[in-house]
Amino acid sequence: MPKLDIMGVSKFYGNITAVDSASFRIEDKEYVCIIGPSGCGKSTLIKCIAGIISPDRGEILIDGEPVKQVPIEDRKIGYVFQDIALFPHMTVRDNLAYGLAVRSAGADQIGRVTNEMLDLINMRERSKSFPIELSGGAQQKVAVARAIATGSYLFLLDEPLGALDALVRAELRYELKQLAKDLGLTIIHVTHDQEEALSIADRVIIMKRGRIVEIGTPAEVYLSPKTLFTENFVGETNLLEGKVLRIEGDLCTVGIGSRAIRTLVSGRQPDERVVVSVRPEFVAITSASGADGWRGRIKQVTFLGSLNHYLVETDEGIELVAHTTTTSELDKGFHVEDKVDLVLDGKHMLLFDYPTEGLEKEIALE
Amino acid sequence: MPAISFTNITKKFGKVLALDRLSFDVQNGEYLCVLGPTGSGKTTLLRLIAGLLRPDEGAIYFDGKPVNRLEAHDRNAVYVPQQYALFPHLTVLQNVAFGPLARQKPEKEALDAAWKTLEMVRLSWRAKAYPSELSGGMQQRVALARGLASGADLLLLDEPLGALDARLRLDLRHKLRELVKQSGFTAIHVTHDRDEAMSVADRILVLRGGRIQDHGVPPRVYMRPSGIFVANLIGGANLLEGIVDTVTEEISTTRMRGGLMIRTPRAPLPTTEQPVILAIRKETVEISSRDIQRDNVLKGEVREIHFLGSFREYLIRLTNGDVIASRRFLEGMESEFKVGENVTVGFDSRDIIIFAYPRQGLRKELEIS
């Protein structure tokens, strides 16, 4: 069944390399999300796969067959994008039937499949509505169902939830995932929203300036990414520049300004320039106790519902973000200007080589 | 004296009621976020303050003075629309310096101020570029910088981070609040993103269908929302249907589907046999493979696990068929529980918010538009 091979695909626009030698495989029934900052080439790549753009180099194979030899209308690829493209003068039912009618399906088949699709998205009672009478979320569901109705097995979704309200988006993403799993669809879903990608993808592809930076499961790219770019891109983190001071077994001591922090990281050498990353949830705040740790002053307190977000400036002038869960006994409800101690969890720190082009450039979002 | 007062403001477009008798105050120096779904009247509210629209009924006051007849350019307010309209023939720096220059500021002073503001939105490196050379997200930040540098007292922002990628939005929202506070603006910021609203706002005004649903500081709106719609909009919650069974001095019990009993808070609502909705925040629901000590301890089976980076969400089907979500922070690479596993869930009655069952039904009550 469908398996997609992207082999060395590149696309150039004048001097600009929009996609640079992309290679990966997507397995049958896999749900893959592509994320990256705007301009990273994710939409160009998905358009290459759809056949809307032809790549300048490389090959795209579906089940081992070069896709470019198959005419677009025979490719059985469903494509859904951000701007909902339903026919405004047709009802929901007619929109769903359209793809089948174009393929000259019989009236019986059209009626049966259309009913199935209406049930699938739970909209049978809205079958006679026109798109304008539906909410944005409902319209996008119809667009997805219309793509499914044509019998495609591979779906390319380009920011399918991008035009929707935050709350609708969060609900619809799980419906989309469920639909894909129930029907055994293979999906490539492009999004600018890391949380969306982490929550529904089997694997996540991270792109930057036309290149694929890494591919992994959501837990891999969030908890143990291979690159500093990914670490910063998939979630908030604190990045500290430092130098390896010494190695004792599994314990690596890194000097950060006048301070030293100890991490459980192997494979480092003394004097290496590194960037230490520690996510806000692994920075603990306690009342100033005079312990031998980081000390600082709270600059900003933000209540985020299940989390409190603290911005703390250390005595050394470094800004650190700490998150505490609001249900935690440890969170004493700190205030701006409070003096606090900070504990950075050495078990959950990652070390990266100091980037050759500098930290700022490495993690730039545009 | 409030910086802005709305008293019974109604605005119609033809037959459509965009805003329905809105009354609220914004204090001097306050950062107010107007949160609501598409079509709730957020932008209309902002355009009324800017003077780009006139109310059909009611009066708007700035510092106690009525402004209904005041033209937009006399209002000392700067409106940054969602569709950022930059001058295409001016550079980024010139665009940002435009406000101060129009107010007869000396050129050097205006350009210095513009440069500083560009640095704050991290765009000084593009100061010489023209708008067409920038991405949509960058253009939006230029528009924001132009607003911040304008010298007005009142900053009106319509989805100021809406065109940005999620990650950049996360970086900039705290920065935005800092900038607004440093410059001493009174700010009104319209968004449909509740995390953004909670991050930037002193107070949140929740709109729906042109009416105020809630108005308060973020912790209050989250912990004690005015209704089910707000509870769901701000952070999401488990919403379980039940009927009040018994009510005593200290506590009540609610009968759930399948006869399952839940210990619920007493005040202020319940009377016996009243249909209710229990709202329970996901982070207050504990999940365990052992026995736990909570006011309510229930058995269930893990049905779905969603990984969201810093936390996971477990959907657990209880023995009565209801599904409850539990949010767990600080788990590692592997989830602590597996799909299909039998688990115990627990939550305390003080973490339950109890609402009367909505007259038009739960689904209708939660509808976004």
XYZ file of C-alpha atoms in Angstrom:
735
model
C 0.000 0.000 0.000
C 1.036 3.648 -0.318
C 4.467 4.450 0.729
C 6.063 7.658 -0.282
C 9.729 8.154 -1.100
C 11.160 11.612 -1.451
C 14.615 11.282 -2.953
C 16.917 14.286 -3.125
C 14.183 16.752 -4.044
C 15.320 20.342 -4.659
C 13.457 23.373 -5.913
C 15.058 26.672 -6.897
C 13.542 30.101 -7.460
C 16.271 32.152 -9.090
C 19.053 32.334 -6.525
C 16.869 31.054 -3.742
C 16.877 27.379 -2.814
C 13.351 26.811 -1.581
C 13.858 23.094 -0.974
C 17.359 21.691 -0.657
C 17.905 17.943 -1.271
C 14.991 16.663 0.799
C 15.024 12.905 1.317
C 12.726 10.839 3.499
C 10.249 7.988 3.406
C 6.697 8.002 4.648
C 5.169 4.640 5.468
C 1.667 3.464 4.710
C -0.940 4.848 7.158
C 1.578 7.150 8.750
C 0.607 10.640 9.955
C 3.535 12.976 9.392
C 3.642 16.680 10.226
C 6.090 19.095 8.632
C 6.915 22.149 10.725
C 9.310 25.044 10.397
C 9.331 28.841 10.412
C 7.635 30.691 7.576
C 9.776 30.597 4.463
C 11.434 27.294 5.417
C 10.140 25.550 2.298
C 7.494 23.331 3.878
C 4.700 24.463 1.571
C 6.925 24.237 -1.502
C 7.855 20.696 -0.562
C 4.259 19.590 -0.118
C 3.345 21.210 -3.448
C 6.129 19.229 -5.091
C 4.643 16.045 -3.652
C 1.191 17.072 -4.859
C 2.563 17.659 -8.327
C 1.501 21.320 -8.335
C 5.167 22.320 -8.562
C 7.731 20.192 -10.346
C 11.012 19.822 -8.500
C 14.230 20.841 -10.276
C 16.081 17.849 -8.922
C 15.246 14.550 -7.341
C 12.473 12.063 -7.551
C 9.182 11.405 -5.790
C 7.998 7.793 -5.736
C 4.616 6.524 -4.637
C 4.754 2.785 -4.052
C 8.008 2.788 -5.988
C 6.474 4.496 -9.040
C 7.817 7.898 -10.095
C 4.910 10.224 -9.499
C 5.704 12.516 -12.410
C 4.804 9.770 -14.870
C 1.267 9.702 -13.532
C -1.076 12.472 -14.693
C -2.250 14.654 -11.782
C -5.872 13.502 -12.055
C -4.843 9.862 -11.724
C -2.580 10.299 -8.725
C -5.234 9.731 -6.080
C -3.755 12.379 -3.880
C -6.121 14.457 -1.787
C -5.076 18.051 -1.172
C -6.581 20.389 1.433
C -5.237 23.820 2.203
C -5.808 26.705 4.570
C -8.198 28.761 2.462
C -11.290 26.698 2.482
C -12.168 26.086 -1.151
C -15.736 24.818 -1.147
C -18.014 25.770 -4.014
C -20.136 28.538 -2.504
C -23.138 27.910 -4.770
C -23.331 24.199 -3.902
C -24.786 22.558 -0.804
C -22.644 20.438 1.500
C -23.964 17.315 -0.218
C -23.190 18.608 -3.702
C -19.733 19.688 -2.646
C -19.062 16.184 -1.358
C -20.428 14.567 -4.516
C -18.492 16.816 -6.865
C -15.218 14.886 -6.983
C -17.025 11.622 -7.654
C -19.214 13.133 -10.333
C -16.140 14.470 -12.098
C -14.743 10.965 -12.106
C -18.003 9.788 -13.727
C -19.115 7.596 -10.845
C -22.637 6.200 -11.056
C -25.516 7.896 -9.213
C -25.801 4.976 -6.767
C -22.165 5.132 -5.848
C -22.227 8.907 -5.489
C -25.242 8.732 -3.173
C -23.735 5.982 -1.028
C -20.282 7.563 -0.660
C -21.733 10.999 0.001
C -23.874 9.594 2.809
C -20.852 7.843 4.244
C -18.919 11.085 4.215
C -21.766 12.988 5.884
C -21.829 10.377 8.640
C -18.078 10.440 8.919
C -18.011 14.133 9.761
C -21.302 13.913 11.637
C -23.044 16.438 9.391
C -25.952 14.594 7.820
C -28.390 17.152 9.178
C -26.409 19.942 7.515
C -26.312 18.281 4.081
C -28.563 20.914 2.523
C -26.687 23.874 3.993
C -24.540 26.129 1.860
C -20.937 26.725 2.936
C -21.624 30.293 4.070
C -24.131 28.960 6.609
C -21.448 26.839 8.280
C -18.736 27.819 10.743
C -15.131 27.844 9.531
C -14.430 24.563 11.339
C -17.427 22.848 9.767
C -16.447 24.101 6.311
C -12.962 22.698 6.725
C -14.416 19.344 7.762
C -16.448 19.280 4.566
C -13.305 20.093 2.574
C -11.481 17.179 4.169
C -14.423 14.832 3.595
C -14.629 15.930 -0.031
C -10.998 14.980 -0.503
C -11.611 11.612 1.159
C -14.705 10.958 -0.989
C -12.617 10.819 -4.146
C -11.029 7.608 -2.913
C -7.570 9.059 -2.420
C -5.325 7.282 0.016
C -2.599 9.883 0.345
C -3.520 13.275 1.749
C -1.534 16.457 1.705
C -2.824 19.012 4.177
C -1.310 22.481 3.999
C -2.207 24.410 7.182
C -5.677 22.836 7.140
C -6.569 24.407 10.486
C -4.711 27.667 9.974
C -7.738 29.868 9.358
C -9.666 28.678 12.408
C -10.069 30.013 15.932
C -7.641 28.590 18.480
C -10.277 26.574 20.309
C -11.800 25.055 17.172
C -8.322 24.277 15.891
C -7.431 22.359 19.034
C -10.583 20.246 18.826
C -10.462 19.613 15.109
C -6.892 18.358 15.096
C -7.867 15.314 17.148
C -10.861 14.664 14.905
C -8.543 14.794 11.921
C -6.127 12.352 13.488
C -8.942 9.994 14.477
C -10.365 10.107 10.962
C -6.966 9.283 9.476
C -6.482 6.330 11.817
C -10.035 4.998 11.389
C -9.782 5.054 7.607
C -6.125 4.052 7.390
C -5.060 7.177 5.520
C -1.513 8.316 4.909
C -1.186 11.987 5.757
C 1.380 14.719 5.341
C 0.261 17.778 7.254
C 2.113 21.087 7.070
C 1.679 23.451 10.010
C 3.385 26.417 11.648
C 2.065 25.286 15.026
C 4.463 23.005 16.918
C 1.847 22.013 19.460
C -0.479 20.871 16.697
C 2.312 18.768 15.219
C 3.417 17.250 18.530
C -0.110 16.333 19.514
C -1.176 14.427 16.403
C 1.848 13.300 14.373
C 3.389 9.847 14.362
C 6.548 11.571 13.183
C 7.522 15.210 12.825
C 9.778 16.637 10.114
C 11.475 19.908 11.033
C 12.612 22.198 8.206
C 14.783 25.298 8.199
C 15.822 27.378 5.183
C 14.895 24.697 2.694
C 16.613 21.854 4.492
C 15.286 19.047 6.616
C 16.859 19.529 10.027
C 15.587 16.352 11.605
C 12.843 13.750 11.666
C 11.555 12.008 14.778
C 8.607 11.087 16.943
C 7.033 13.970 18.898
C 8.682 12.781 22.122
C 12.072 12.508 20.393
C 12.022 15.963 18.868
C 10.788 17.579 22.084
C 12.772 15.657 24.681
C 15.956 14.627 22.888
C 16.343 16.547 19.648
C 19.549 16.235 17.688
C 19.847 19.930 16.928
C 19.708 23.185 18.826
C 17.347 24.592 16.214
C 14.777 21.869 16.882
C 15.169 22.147 20.635
C 14.292 25.835 20.482
C 11.671 25.547 17.766
C 9.414 22.872 19.248
C 9.016 24.536 22.628
C 10.156 27.278 24.972
C 13.591 26.770 26.431
C 16.430 28.516 28.252
C 19.682 28.598 26.293
C 22.919 29.295 28.149
C 26.292 29.704 26.481
C 29.162 28.033 28.287
C 32.322 25.992 28.227
C 32.946 22.453 29.438
C 35.133 22.657 32.549
C 35.585 19.035 33.496
C 34.289 15.521 32.991
C 33.900 13.051 35.868
C 32.257 9.865 34.722
C 28.749 10.730 33.506
C 28.956 14.125 35.103
C 29.859 17.043 32.903
C 30.494 20.405 34.534
C 29.862 23.439 32.365
C 30.996 26.948 33.209
C 28.442 29.630 32.484
C 29.940 33.015 33.214
C 31.091 32.826 36.815
C 28.843 29.868 37.606
C 29.233 26.160 37.078
C 26.391 23.757 36.400
C 26.537 20.002 36.478
C 24.776 17.929 33.889
C 24.387 14.259 33.156
C 25.744 14.226 29.626
C 28.352 12.000 28.048
C 30.638 12.403 25.050
C 31.996 15.867 25.810
C 35.576 17.129 26.050
C 36.968 19.790 28.384
C 37.183 23.299 26.887
C 34.462 22.648 24.316
C 32.204 25.635 23.712
C 28.624 24.535 24.246
C 25.061 25.728 24.589
C 23.140 24.295 27.531
C 19.394 24.011 27.104
C 16.984 23.557 29.961
C 13.252 23.773 29.442
C 11.218 26.031 31.779
C 9.486 23.045 33.371
C 12.888 21.829 34.593
C 13.750 25.084 36.331
C 12.470 25.019 39.911
C 11.944 28.137 42.004
C 12.268 28.156 45.776
C 12.229 30.980 48.314
C 15.706 32.438 48.699
C 17.361 30.113 51.165
C 21.016 30.920 50.761
C 21.688 27.563 49.116
C 24.595 27.343 46.715
C 22.602 27.697 43.514
C 21.376 30.342 41.152
C 19.820 33.340 42.777
C 17.644 35.923 41.179
C 14.781 38.352 41.225
C 11.381 37.759 39.661
C 10.797 40.173 36.803
C 7.487 38.967 35.437
C 4.738 36.631 36.612
C 2.183 35.301 34.157
C -0.679 33.050 35.089
C -1.344 30.600 32.274
C -4.063 28.447 33.786
C -2.420 25.128 34.531
C 0.996 26.816 34.635
C 2.633 29.841 36.163
C 5.248 31.418 33.919
C 8.034 33.244 35.761
C 10.710 35.395 34.190
C 13.638 35.571 36.584
C 16.793 37.653 36.303
C 19.728 36.005 38.031
C 22.340 37.937 40.008
C 24.630 37.439 37.009
C 22.122 39.220 34.770
C 20.900 36.117 32.922
C 17.179 35.860 32.201
C 15.633 32.469 32.878
C 12.074 31.275 32.374
C 10.607 28.865 34.912
C 7.255 27.110 34.739
C 5.522 25.647 37.735
C 2.255 23.792 37.704
C -0.450 25.675 39.541
C -1.584 22.493 41.283
C 1.924 21.909 42.645
C 2.581 22.275 46.379
C 5.947 23.792 45.510
C 4.557 26.881 43.834
C 4.226 29.436 46.601
C 2.710 32.035 44.306
C 5.783 34.245 43.884
C 5.518 37.938 43.045
C 7.462 40.425 40.979
C 10.622 41.569 42.817
C 10.670 38.490 45.083
C 14.184 37.157 45.672
C 14.309 33.474 44.798
C 16.650 30.543 44.378
C 16.628 28.572 41.186
C 17.412 24.912 40.733
C 18.238 23.795 37.209
C 17.608 20.096 36.829
C 20.895 18.573 35.608
C 19.168 15.355 34.552
C 17.050 17.196 32.012
C 19.593 19.434 30.382
C 20.799 19.031 26.845
C 24.190 20.117 25.570
C 24.768 21.245 22.012
C 27.931 22.275 20.185
C 28.203 26.020 20.001
C 26.904 26.757 16.491
C 29.563 27.880 14.020
C 27.364 30.673 12.750
C 26.522 31.904 16.260
C 23.607 31.156 18.555
C 21.261 33.866 17.334
C 21.578 32.860 13.675
C 21.200 29.176 14.511
C 17.855 29.567 16.256
C 16.518 32.431 14.113
C 12.852 32.001 13.312
C 12.996 33.874 10.022
C -11.383 58.301 36.272
C -11.329 55.392 33.805
C -9.372 55.969 30.592
C -12.252 54.477 28.602
C -15.878 53.882 29.563
C -18.497 52.103 27.500
C -22.047 52.706 28.673
C -24.727 50.607 27.039
C -23.063 50.569 23.641
C -25.041 48.957 20.857
C -23.836 48.660 17.284
C -25.789 47.175 14.403
C -24.803 46.433 10.823
C -28.093 46.290 8.992
C -30.077 43.687 10.882
C -27.028 42.123 12.507
C -26.496 43.073 16.119
C -22.696 43.303 16.411
C -22.558 44.649 19.958
C -25.409 44.452 22.408
C -25.547 46.975 25.283
C -21.896 46.758 26.282
C -20.774 48.485 29.474
C -17.259 48.307 30.870
C -14.346 50.490 31.990
C -10.675 50.421 31.147
C -8.381 52.044 33.706
C -5.529 54.347 32.857
C -2.430 52.261 32.043
C -4.394 49.029 31.951
C -3.714 46.286 29.423
C -7.090 44.827 28.474
C -7.458 41.795 26.234
C -10.715 41.243 24.422
C -11.068 37.525 23.845
C -13.736 35.868 21.785
C -14.410 33.709 18.755
C -14.636 35.006 15.198
C -17.743 37.155 14.822
C -18.099 37.949 18.517
C -17.741 41.700 17.938
C -14.100 42.176 18.989
C -12.990 44.235 16.019
C -16.177 46.317 16.097
C -15.432 47.186 19.713
C -11.933 48.291 18.789
C -13.102 50.374 15.826
C -15.643 52.142 18.023
C -12.872 53.193 20.399
C -10.704 54.278 17.473
C -13.555 56.443 16.168
C -13.772 54.553 12.890
C -17.330 53.516 13.736
C -20.087 55.300 15.634
C -22.315 53.499 18.141
C -26.043 53.290 17.425
C -26.836 53.600 21.106
C -24.913 54.455 24.240
C -21.923 56.642 24.890
C -18.171 56.191 25.018
C -16.099 58.328 27.393
C -12.344 58.949 27.489
C -11.244 60.209 30.915
C -14.849 61.009 31.678
C -15.449 63.084 28.535
C -17.871 61.881 25.867
C -16.133 61.169 22.564
C -19.046 60.097 20.375
C -18.620 63.215 18.235
C -14.823 63.232 18.282
C -13.130 62.378 14.971
C -10.679 59.480 14.886
C -7.616 61.721 14.439
C -8.543 63.788 17.504
C -8.717 60.809 19.840
C -5.046 60.370 20.761
C -5.488 56.700 19.986
C -3.528 54.601 17.529
C -5.278 51.717 15.842
C -3.170 48.849 14.525
C -5.501 46.864 12.281
C -5.141 43.196 11.503
C -4.460 44.055 7.878
C -1.404 46.149 8.558
C -1.429 49.034 6.116
C 2.179 50.133 5.759
C 3.284 52.840 3.329
C 4.781 50.842 0.472
C 7.068 53.660 -0.734
C 8.623 54.245 2.698
C 11.300 52.120 4.334
C 10.618 50.226 7.528
C 12.332 52.942 9.562
C 10.425 55.727 7.813
C 7.159 53.895 8.366
C 7.831 53.652 12.089
C 9.022 57.271 12.316
C 5.936 58.512 10.496
C 3.813 59.126 13.602
C 6.382 61.167 15.536
C 7.254 63.168 12.382
C 3.598 63.906 11.706
C 3.436 65.241 15.256
C 6.255 67.706 14.414
C 8.941 65.879 16.390
C 12.485 66.853 15.285
C 13.717 64.399 12.676
C 16.619 63.008 14.673
C 14.465 62.401 17.716
C 11.783 60.693 15.630
C 14.281 58.425 13.866
C 15.997 57.524 17.144
C 12.679 56.585 18.705
C 11.745 54.570 15.619
C 15.063 52.735 15.689
C 14.634 51.842 19.370
C 11.156 50.490 18.777
C 12.394 48.428 15.841
C 15.066 46.939 18.063
C 12.395 45.944 20.550
C 10.418 44.055 17.904
C 13.715 42.607 16.615
C 13.596 44.233 13.222
C 16.283 46.931 13.313
C 18.311 44.776 10.912
C 15.592 45.345 8.305
C 15.260 49.099 8.895
C 16.184 50.009 5.325
C 13.974 47.446 3.628
C 10.651 48.275 2.005
C 7.489 46.546 3.237
C 7.164 44.410 0.089
C 10.549 42.851 0.862
C 9.331 41.534 4.212
C 7.335 38.481 5.223
C 3.796 38.952 6.527
C 4.957 38.368 10.081
C 7.650 41.028 9.757
C 5.208 43.517 8.253
C 2.908 42.935 11.176
C 5.738 43.727 13.581
C 6.530 46.915 11.661
C 2.882 47.941 12.034
C 3.114 47.152 15.731
C 6.323 49.196 16.042
C 4.652 52.086 14.250
C 1.836 51.966 16.790
C 4.243 51.811 19.712
C 6.288 54.743 18.388
C 3.250 56.861 17.540
C 3.204 58.874 20.735
C -0.509 58.234 21.321
C -1.804 57.348 24.781
C -4.163 54.658 23.713
C -2.985 51.611 21.787
C -5.609 49.555 19.952
C -4.294 46.243 18.659
C -6.313 43.898 16.463
C -4.720 40.429 16.526
C -1.239 42.008 16.641
C 0.502 38.620 16.600
C -2.002 36.873 14.335
C 0.186 36.717 11.225
C 3.140 35.229 13.081
C 4.206 31.609 13.349
C 3.246 30.013 16.645
C 6.818 29.880 17.951
C 7.536 33.538 17.234
C 4.204 34.495 18.760
C 5.239 32.721 21.943
C 8.497 34.698 22.065
C 6.886 38.017 21.363
C 3.830 38.005 23.563
C 5.711 38.569 26.812
C 7.854 41.136 25.027
C 4.744 42.929 23.817
C 3.385 43.326 27.306
C 6.728 44.629 28.517
C 6.845 47.215 25.696
C 3.313 48.407 26.325
C 3.918 48.710 30.058
C 7.258 50.473 29.642
C 5.763 53.021 27.288
C 2.875 53.681 29.663
C 0.103 52.961 27.160
C -3.439 52.069 27.957
C -3.829 49.112 25.627
C -6.716 47.136 24.216
C -5.689 43.991 22.430
C -8.089 41.779 20.535
C -7.343 38.070 20.102
C -8.973 34.660 19.810
C -5.983 32.964 21.471
C -6.561 32.453 25.164
C -2.896 31.744 26.008
C -1.968 35.021 24.394
C -4.716 36.808 26.323
C -3.589 35.370 29.658
C 0.051 36.205 28.893
C -0.409 39.873 28.071
C -3.484 41.087 29.896
C -4.135 42.738 33.220
C -7.773 41.927 32.647
C -9.655 39.874 30.083
C -13.019 40.739 28.588
C -14.705 37.708 27.049
C -17.120 38.474 24.222
C -19.591 36.205 22.520
C -22.246 37.200 20.048
C -21.742 40.872 20.906
C -22.233 40.401 24.640
C -19.875 40.363 27.590
C -19.567 36.868 29.033
C -16.919 37.618 31.615
C -14.572 40.406 32.653
C -11.765 40.031 35.168
C -8.146 39.251 35.965
C -6.859 36.059 34.299
C -6.652 33.876 37.454
C -10.240 34.716 38.407
C -11.569 34.110 34.916
C -9.740 30.772 34.801
C -10.507 29.575 38.327
C -14.040 30.917 38.610
C -15.365 31.483 35.106
C -18.787 33.053 34.835
C -20.216 30.175 32.820
C -19.621 26.992 30.888
C -18.740 28.793 27.664
C -15.994 30.775 29.387
C -14.701 27.721 31.267
C -14.332 25.930 27.950
C -12.869 28.901 26.084
C -10.288 29.669 28.767
C -8.208 26.564 29.058
C -10.742 23.856 28.432
C -12.147 21.646 31.126
C -13.838 18.319 31.619
C -17.552 19.008 31.357
C -19.612 16.224 32.912
C -23.388 16.060 33.056
C -25.171 15.112 36.261
C -28.114 15.700 38.555
C -27.766 17.023 42.076
C -28.607 14.209 44.462
C -28.221 15.448 48.013
C -27.248 18.783 49.503
C -25.961 19.121 53.068
C -24.393 21.982 55.040
C -20.875 21.366 53.737
C -21.141 19.405 50.556
C -23.418 18.115 47.850
C -23.381 14.930 45.838
C -24.132 14.722 42.151
C -25.510 11.664 40.415
C -23.770 10.993 37.128
C -24.674 8.745 34.238
C -24.990 5.126 35.366
C -25.694 6.179 38.958
C -22.084 7.129 39.693
C -21.910 9.535 42.642
C -19.553 12.490 42.810
C -18.916 14.690 45.834
C -19.355 18.257 44.682
C -19.129 21.656 46.363
C -22.266 22.888 48.036
C -22.283 26.578 47.283
C -23.795 28.401 45.643
C -26.009 26.601 43.225
C -27.361 23.194 43.787
C -30.771 22.195 44.863
C -31.796 18.571 44.804
C -32.672 17.068 41.388
C -31.265 20.052 39.506
C -29.459 19.111 36.278
C -25.921 20.459 36.335
C -22.622 20.514 34.481
C -19.490 19.854 36.483
C -16.404 21.615 35.117
C -13.138 20.067 36.235
C -9.789 21.411 35.012
C -7.649 18.698 33.476
C -4.606 19.427 35.646
C -6.631 18.832 38.826
C -7.468 15.267 37.805
C -4.942 12.803 39.203
C -4.308 9.508 37.469
C -2.653 6.562 39.179
C -2.233 2.829 39.013
C -2.574 2.630 42.808
C -5.207 3.713 45.309
C -5.332 7.431 45.921
C -6.794 9.706 48.572
C -9.199 12.177 47.001
C -12.782 13.274 47.591
C -13.668 11.408 44.422
C -11.901 8.227 43.361
C -13.103 6.521 40.189
C -12.016 3.618 38.022
C -11.444 3.832 34.318
C -9.483 2.736 31.284
C -6.974 4.836 29.331
C -8.387 5.404 25.829
C -6.100 8.015 24.283
C -2.797 9.680 25.082
C -1.834 13.026 23.568
C 1.753 14.219 23.811
C 1.978 18.014 23.975
C 5.625 18.634 24.797
C 5.771 19.749 28.408
C 2.780 17.612 29.291
C 0.631 14.688 28.221
C -3.111 14.443 28.252
C -4.765 11.145 29.092
C -8.347 10.485 28.091
C -9.837 7.965 30.491
C -13.172 6.255 30.023
C -14.867 5.856 33.376
C -16.958 2.807 34.260
C -20.155 4.756 33.504
C -18.985 5.630 29.977
C -18.078 9.275 30.660
C -14.645 10.336 29.454
C -12.386 12.455 31.645
C -9.060 14.074 30.725
C -6.041 14.301 33.000
C -3.050 16.533 32.283
C 0.342 15.337 33.497
C 3.527 17.366 33.485
C 7.145 16.241 33.701
C 6.835 12.801 32.216
C 9.721 11.399 30.232
C 10.031 9.863 26.786
C 7.534 7.124 27.674
C 4.073 7.837 28.989
C 3.529 6.529 32.507
C 0.295 4.799 31.521
C -0.585 2.902 28.361
C -3.684 2.831 26.207
C -5.987 0.091 27.500
C -4.544 0.195 31.018
C -6.958 0.218 33.948
C -6.319 3.208 36.173
C -7.685 5.110 39.127
C -8.557 8.771 38.721
C -9.183 11.202 41.522
C -10.155 14.803 42.076
C -11.273 16.935 44.974
C -14.653 18.581 45.296
C -13.094 22.021 45.745
C -11.673 21.737 42.209
C -15.126 21.260 40.716
C -17.006 24.248 39.370
C -20.702 23.532 39.257
C -23.008 25.157 36.711
C -26.723 24.865 36.068
C -27.377 22.763 32.974
C -27.747 25.243 30.084
C -31.308 25.744 28.895
C -30.478 25.288 25.228
C -28.353 22.184 25.854
C -24.615 21.768 26.343
C -23.670 21.580 22.690
C -25.431 24.796 21.822
C -23.937 26.512 24.863
C -20.421 25.650 23.731
C -20.922 26.571 20.092
C -18.281 28.981 18.930
C -20.343 30.733 16.294
